[in-house]
CSV table of C-alpha atoms in Angstrom, one decimal:
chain,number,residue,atom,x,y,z
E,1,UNK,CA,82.6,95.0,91.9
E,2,UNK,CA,79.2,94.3,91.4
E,3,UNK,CA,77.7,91.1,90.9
E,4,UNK,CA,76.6,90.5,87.2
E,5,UNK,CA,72.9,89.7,87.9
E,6,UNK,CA,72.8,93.0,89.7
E,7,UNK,CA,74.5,96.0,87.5
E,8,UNK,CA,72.9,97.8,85.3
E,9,UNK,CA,76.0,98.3,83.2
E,10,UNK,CA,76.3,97.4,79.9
E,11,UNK,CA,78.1,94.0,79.3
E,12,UNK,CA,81.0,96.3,77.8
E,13,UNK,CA,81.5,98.5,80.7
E,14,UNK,CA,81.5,95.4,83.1
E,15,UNK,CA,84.0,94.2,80.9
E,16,UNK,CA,86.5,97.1,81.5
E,17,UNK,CA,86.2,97.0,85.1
E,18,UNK,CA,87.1,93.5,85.0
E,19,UNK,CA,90.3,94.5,82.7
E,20,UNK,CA,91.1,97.4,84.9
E,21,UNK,CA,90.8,95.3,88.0
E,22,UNK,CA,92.8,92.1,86.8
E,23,UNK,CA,95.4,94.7,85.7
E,24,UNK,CA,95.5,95.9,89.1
E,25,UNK,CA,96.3,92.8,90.1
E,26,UNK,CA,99.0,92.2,87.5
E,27,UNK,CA,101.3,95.4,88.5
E,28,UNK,CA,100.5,95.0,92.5
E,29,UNK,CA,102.1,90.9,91.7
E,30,UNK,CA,98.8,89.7,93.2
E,31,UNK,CA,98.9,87.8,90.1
E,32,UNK,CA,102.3,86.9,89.3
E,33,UNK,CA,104.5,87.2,85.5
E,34,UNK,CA,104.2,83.7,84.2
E,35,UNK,CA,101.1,82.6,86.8
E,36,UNK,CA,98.5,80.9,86.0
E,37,UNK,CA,94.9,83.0,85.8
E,38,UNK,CA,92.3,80.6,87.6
E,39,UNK,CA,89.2,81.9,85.6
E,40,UNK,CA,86.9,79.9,87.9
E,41,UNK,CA,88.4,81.6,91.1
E,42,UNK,CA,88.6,84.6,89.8
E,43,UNK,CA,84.5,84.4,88.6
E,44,UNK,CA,84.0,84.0,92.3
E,45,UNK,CA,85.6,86.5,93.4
E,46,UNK,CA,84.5,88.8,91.3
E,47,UNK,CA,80.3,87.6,91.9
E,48,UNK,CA,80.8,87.6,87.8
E,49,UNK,CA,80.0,84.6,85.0
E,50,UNK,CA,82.9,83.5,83.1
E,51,UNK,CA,81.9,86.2,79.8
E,52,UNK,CA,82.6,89.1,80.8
E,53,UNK,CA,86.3,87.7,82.8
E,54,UNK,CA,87.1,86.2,79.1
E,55,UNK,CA,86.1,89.7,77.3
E,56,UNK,CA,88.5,90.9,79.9
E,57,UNK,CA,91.3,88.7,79.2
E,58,UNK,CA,91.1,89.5,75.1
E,59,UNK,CA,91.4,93.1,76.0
E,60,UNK,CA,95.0,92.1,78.4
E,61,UNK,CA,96.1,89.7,75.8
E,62,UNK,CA,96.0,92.8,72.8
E,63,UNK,CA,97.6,94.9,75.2
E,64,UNK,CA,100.3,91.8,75.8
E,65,UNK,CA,100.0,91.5,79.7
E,66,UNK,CA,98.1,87.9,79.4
E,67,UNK,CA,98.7,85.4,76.5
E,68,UNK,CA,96.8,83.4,75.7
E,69,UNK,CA,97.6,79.5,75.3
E,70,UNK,CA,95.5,76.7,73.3
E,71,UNK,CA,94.0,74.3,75.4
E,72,UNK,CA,95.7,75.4,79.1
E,73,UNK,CA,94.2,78.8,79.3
E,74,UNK,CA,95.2,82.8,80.2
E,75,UNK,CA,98.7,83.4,81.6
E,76,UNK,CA,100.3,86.4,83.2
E,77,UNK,CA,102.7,87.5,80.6
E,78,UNK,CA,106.6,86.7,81.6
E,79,UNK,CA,108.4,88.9,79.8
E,80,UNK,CA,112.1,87.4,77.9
E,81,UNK,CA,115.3,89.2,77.8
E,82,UNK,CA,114.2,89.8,73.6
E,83,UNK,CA,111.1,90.9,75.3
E,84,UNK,CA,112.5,93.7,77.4
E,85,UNK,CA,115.0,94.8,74.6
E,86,UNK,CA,112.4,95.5,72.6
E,87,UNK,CA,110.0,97.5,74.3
E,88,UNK,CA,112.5,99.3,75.7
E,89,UNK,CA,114.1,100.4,71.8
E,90,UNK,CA,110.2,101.0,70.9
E,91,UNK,CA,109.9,102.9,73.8
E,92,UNK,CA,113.6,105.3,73.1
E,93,UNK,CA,112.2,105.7,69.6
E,94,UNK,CA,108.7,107.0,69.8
E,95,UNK,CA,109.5,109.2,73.5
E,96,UNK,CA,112.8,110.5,71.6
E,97,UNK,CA,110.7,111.7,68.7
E,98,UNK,CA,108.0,113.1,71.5
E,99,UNK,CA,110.7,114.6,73.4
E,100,UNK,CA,112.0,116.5,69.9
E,101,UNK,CA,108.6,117.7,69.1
E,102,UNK,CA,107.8,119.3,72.1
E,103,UNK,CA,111.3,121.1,72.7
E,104,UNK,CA,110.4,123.1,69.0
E,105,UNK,CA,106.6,123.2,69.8
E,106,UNK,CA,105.4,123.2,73.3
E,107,UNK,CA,104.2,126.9,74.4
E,108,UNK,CA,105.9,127.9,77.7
E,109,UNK,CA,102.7,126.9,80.2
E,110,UNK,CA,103.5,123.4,78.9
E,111,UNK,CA,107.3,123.7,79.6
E,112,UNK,CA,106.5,125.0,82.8
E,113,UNK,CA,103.5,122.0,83.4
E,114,UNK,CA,106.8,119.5,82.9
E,115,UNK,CA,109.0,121.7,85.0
E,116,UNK,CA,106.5,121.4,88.0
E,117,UNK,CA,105.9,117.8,87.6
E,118,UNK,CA,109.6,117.7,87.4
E,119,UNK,CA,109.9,119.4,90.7
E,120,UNK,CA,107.7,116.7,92.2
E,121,UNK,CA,109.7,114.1,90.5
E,122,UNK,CA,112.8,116.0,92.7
E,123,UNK,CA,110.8,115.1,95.6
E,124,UNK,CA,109.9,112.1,96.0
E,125,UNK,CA,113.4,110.6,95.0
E,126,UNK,CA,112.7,108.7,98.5
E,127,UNK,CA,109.4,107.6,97.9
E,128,UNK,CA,109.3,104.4,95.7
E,129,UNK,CA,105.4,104.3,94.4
E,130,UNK,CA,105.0,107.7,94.4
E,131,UNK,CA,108.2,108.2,92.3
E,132,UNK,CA,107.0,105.9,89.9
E,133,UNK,CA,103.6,107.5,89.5
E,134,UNK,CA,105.5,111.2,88.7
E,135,UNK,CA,107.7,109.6,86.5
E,136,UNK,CA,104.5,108.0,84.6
E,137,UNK,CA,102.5,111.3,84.7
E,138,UNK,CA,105.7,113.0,83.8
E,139,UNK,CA,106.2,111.3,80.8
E,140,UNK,CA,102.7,111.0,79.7
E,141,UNK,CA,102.3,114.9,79.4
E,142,UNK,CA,105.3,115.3,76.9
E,143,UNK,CA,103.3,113.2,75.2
E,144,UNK,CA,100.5,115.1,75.2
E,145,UNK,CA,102.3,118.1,74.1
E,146,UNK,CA,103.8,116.4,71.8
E,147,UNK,CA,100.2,116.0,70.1
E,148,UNK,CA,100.3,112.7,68.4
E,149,UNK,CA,97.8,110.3,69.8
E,150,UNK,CA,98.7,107.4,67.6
E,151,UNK,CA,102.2,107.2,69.1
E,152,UNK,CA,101.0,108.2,72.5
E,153,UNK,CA,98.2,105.1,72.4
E,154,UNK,CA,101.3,102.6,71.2
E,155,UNK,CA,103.3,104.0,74.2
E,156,UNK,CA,100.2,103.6,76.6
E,157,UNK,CA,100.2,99.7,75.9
E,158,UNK,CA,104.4,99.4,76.1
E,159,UNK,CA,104.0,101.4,79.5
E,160,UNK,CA,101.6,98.5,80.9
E,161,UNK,CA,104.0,95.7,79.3
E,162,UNK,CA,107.0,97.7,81.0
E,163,UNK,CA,105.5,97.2,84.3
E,164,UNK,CA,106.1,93.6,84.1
E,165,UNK,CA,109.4,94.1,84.4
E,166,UNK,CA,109.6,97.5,86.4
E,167,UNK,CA,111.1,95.8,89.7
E,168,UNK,CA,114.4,95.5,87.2
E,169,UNK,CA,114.9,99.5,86.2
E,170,UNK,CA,114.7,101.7,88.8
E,171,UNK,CA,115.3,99.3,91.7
E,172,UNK,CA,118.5,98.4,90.7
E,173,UNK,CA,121.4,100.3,92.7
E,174,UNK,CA,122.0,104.0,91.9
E,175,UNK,CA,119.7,104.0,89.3
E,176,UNK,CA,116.7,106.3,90.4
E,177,UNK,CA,120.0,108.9,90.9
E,178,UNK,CA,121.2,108.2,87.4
E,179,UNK,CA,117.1,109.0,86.1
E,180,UNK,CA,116.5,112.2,87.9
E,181,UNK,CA,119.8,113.9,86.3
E,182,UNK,CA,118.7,112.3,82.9
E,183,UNK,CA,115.8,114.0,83.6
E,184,UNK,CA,117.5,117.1,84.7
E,185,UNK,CA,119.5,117.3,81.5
E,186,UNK,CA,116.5,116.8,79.2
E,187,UNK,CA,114.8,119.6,81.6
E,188,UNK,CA,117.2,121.9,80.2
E,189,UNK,CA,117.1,121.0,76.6
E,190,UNK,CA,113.5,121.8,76.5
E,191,UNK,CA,113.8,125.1,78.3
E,192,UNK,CA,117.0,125.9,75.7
E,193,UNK,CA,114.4,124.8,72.6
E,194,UNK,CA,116.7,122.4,71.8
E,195,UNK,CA,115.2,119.7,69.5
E,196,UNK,CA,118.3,117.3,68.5
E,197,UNK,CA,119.6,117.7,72.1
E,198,UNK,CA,116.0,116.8,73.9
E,199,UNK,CA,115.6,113.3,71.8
E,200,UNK,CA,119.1,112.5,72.1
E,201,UNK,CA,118.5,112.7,76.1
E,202,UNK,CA,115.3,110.6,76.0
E,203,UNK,CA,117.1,107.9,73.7
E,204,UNK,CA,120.0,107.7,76.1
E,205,UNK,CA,117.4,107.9,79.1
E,206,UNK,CA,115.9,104.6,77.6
E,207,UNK,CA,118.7,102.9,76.9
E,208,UNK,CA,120.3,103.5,80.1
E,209,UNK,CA,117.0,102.1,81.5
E,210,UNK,CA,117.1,98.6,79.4
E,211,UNK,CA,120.9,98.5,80.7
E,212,UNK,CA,119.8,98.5,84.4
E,213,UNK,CA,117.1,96.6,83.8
E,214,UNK,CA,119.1,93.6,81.7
């Protein structure tokens, strides 16, 4: 990243790098749930001044992966048992109602975008990140079909916060197994057009999620 004195960004888009970057950080646990954020270290690293890091931090905090604390400073959000609960039944309910809308709506090239990204899902059951990032893209096209981009920006923001806790899900024992038939089974609600079947398998997909990750 650039050194402030030198780009010819706006302070805003300097800003966002810095967001993007310390969020980076964040989900690699280069900075760690509940840690600290040295804003003077960080500055220095960065070859930034210390406004466009805090513009950075107010964007984390809205999206809850800093909060913020009177008088000590920005921390790394640690995420509760409440916490995890709750994003997770946030999570069920909007992707259910996603999941619903696009087996009654999506044309067949959209079925068939899922279906492929499916197929890659399928392979890289072996392949940690990259399973993760299928799974992300995978879920973040039904909600594109699904067409509302009110829900889908709520769900953007309790993705990030879910990472906090990601090493809980999948990497527990058997789990990744138990997602790709969940995945399967919704697969073929959406190919059948069926509505009430395809949200009940993406509420159960979530809540068998907040169960391995509790």
């Amino acid at each position: 990243m650039p050194a402030e004195a030198d780009t010819s960004l706006a302070p805003r888009a300097l800003y966002q790098q810095v967001a993007e970057r310390l969020r980076e950080q964040i989900f690699a646990r280069t900075l760690e749930p509940g840690s600290w954020i040295d804003e003077q270290k960080l500055c220095g690293e960065y070859g930034i001044s210390r406004t466009p890091l805090r513009e950075a931090l107010k964007v984390l905090a809205v999206e809850g992966l800093v909060t913020m604390k009177v008088r000590r400073g920005a921390y790394v959000t640690e995420m509760s048992g409440i916490d995890v609960q709750q994003v997770y039944r946030l999570l069920g309910l909007l992707e259910s109602d996603a999941a619903a809308e696009v087996a009654s709506t999506a044309t067949p090239e959209g079925l068939a975008e899922l279906q492929g990204l499916h197929a890659q899902l399928e392979a890289s059951a072996t392949q940690r990140d990259e399973f993760f990032r299928i799974n992300e893209q995978f879920h973040r096209r039904l909600l594109d079909l699904a067409g509302n981009r009110w829900r889908q920006q709520i769900v953007d923001d309790l993705r990030k916060v879910m990472k906090l806790n990601r090493h809980h899900s999948l990497f527990k024992q058997g789990r990744l197994a138990e997602s790709l038939a969940e995945h399967r089974a919704l697969m073929a609600a959406l190919a059948a057009r069926d509505a009430q079947a395809a949200g009940r398998l993406m509420q159960a997909h979530f809540q068998n999620g907040l169960a391995a990750a509790a």
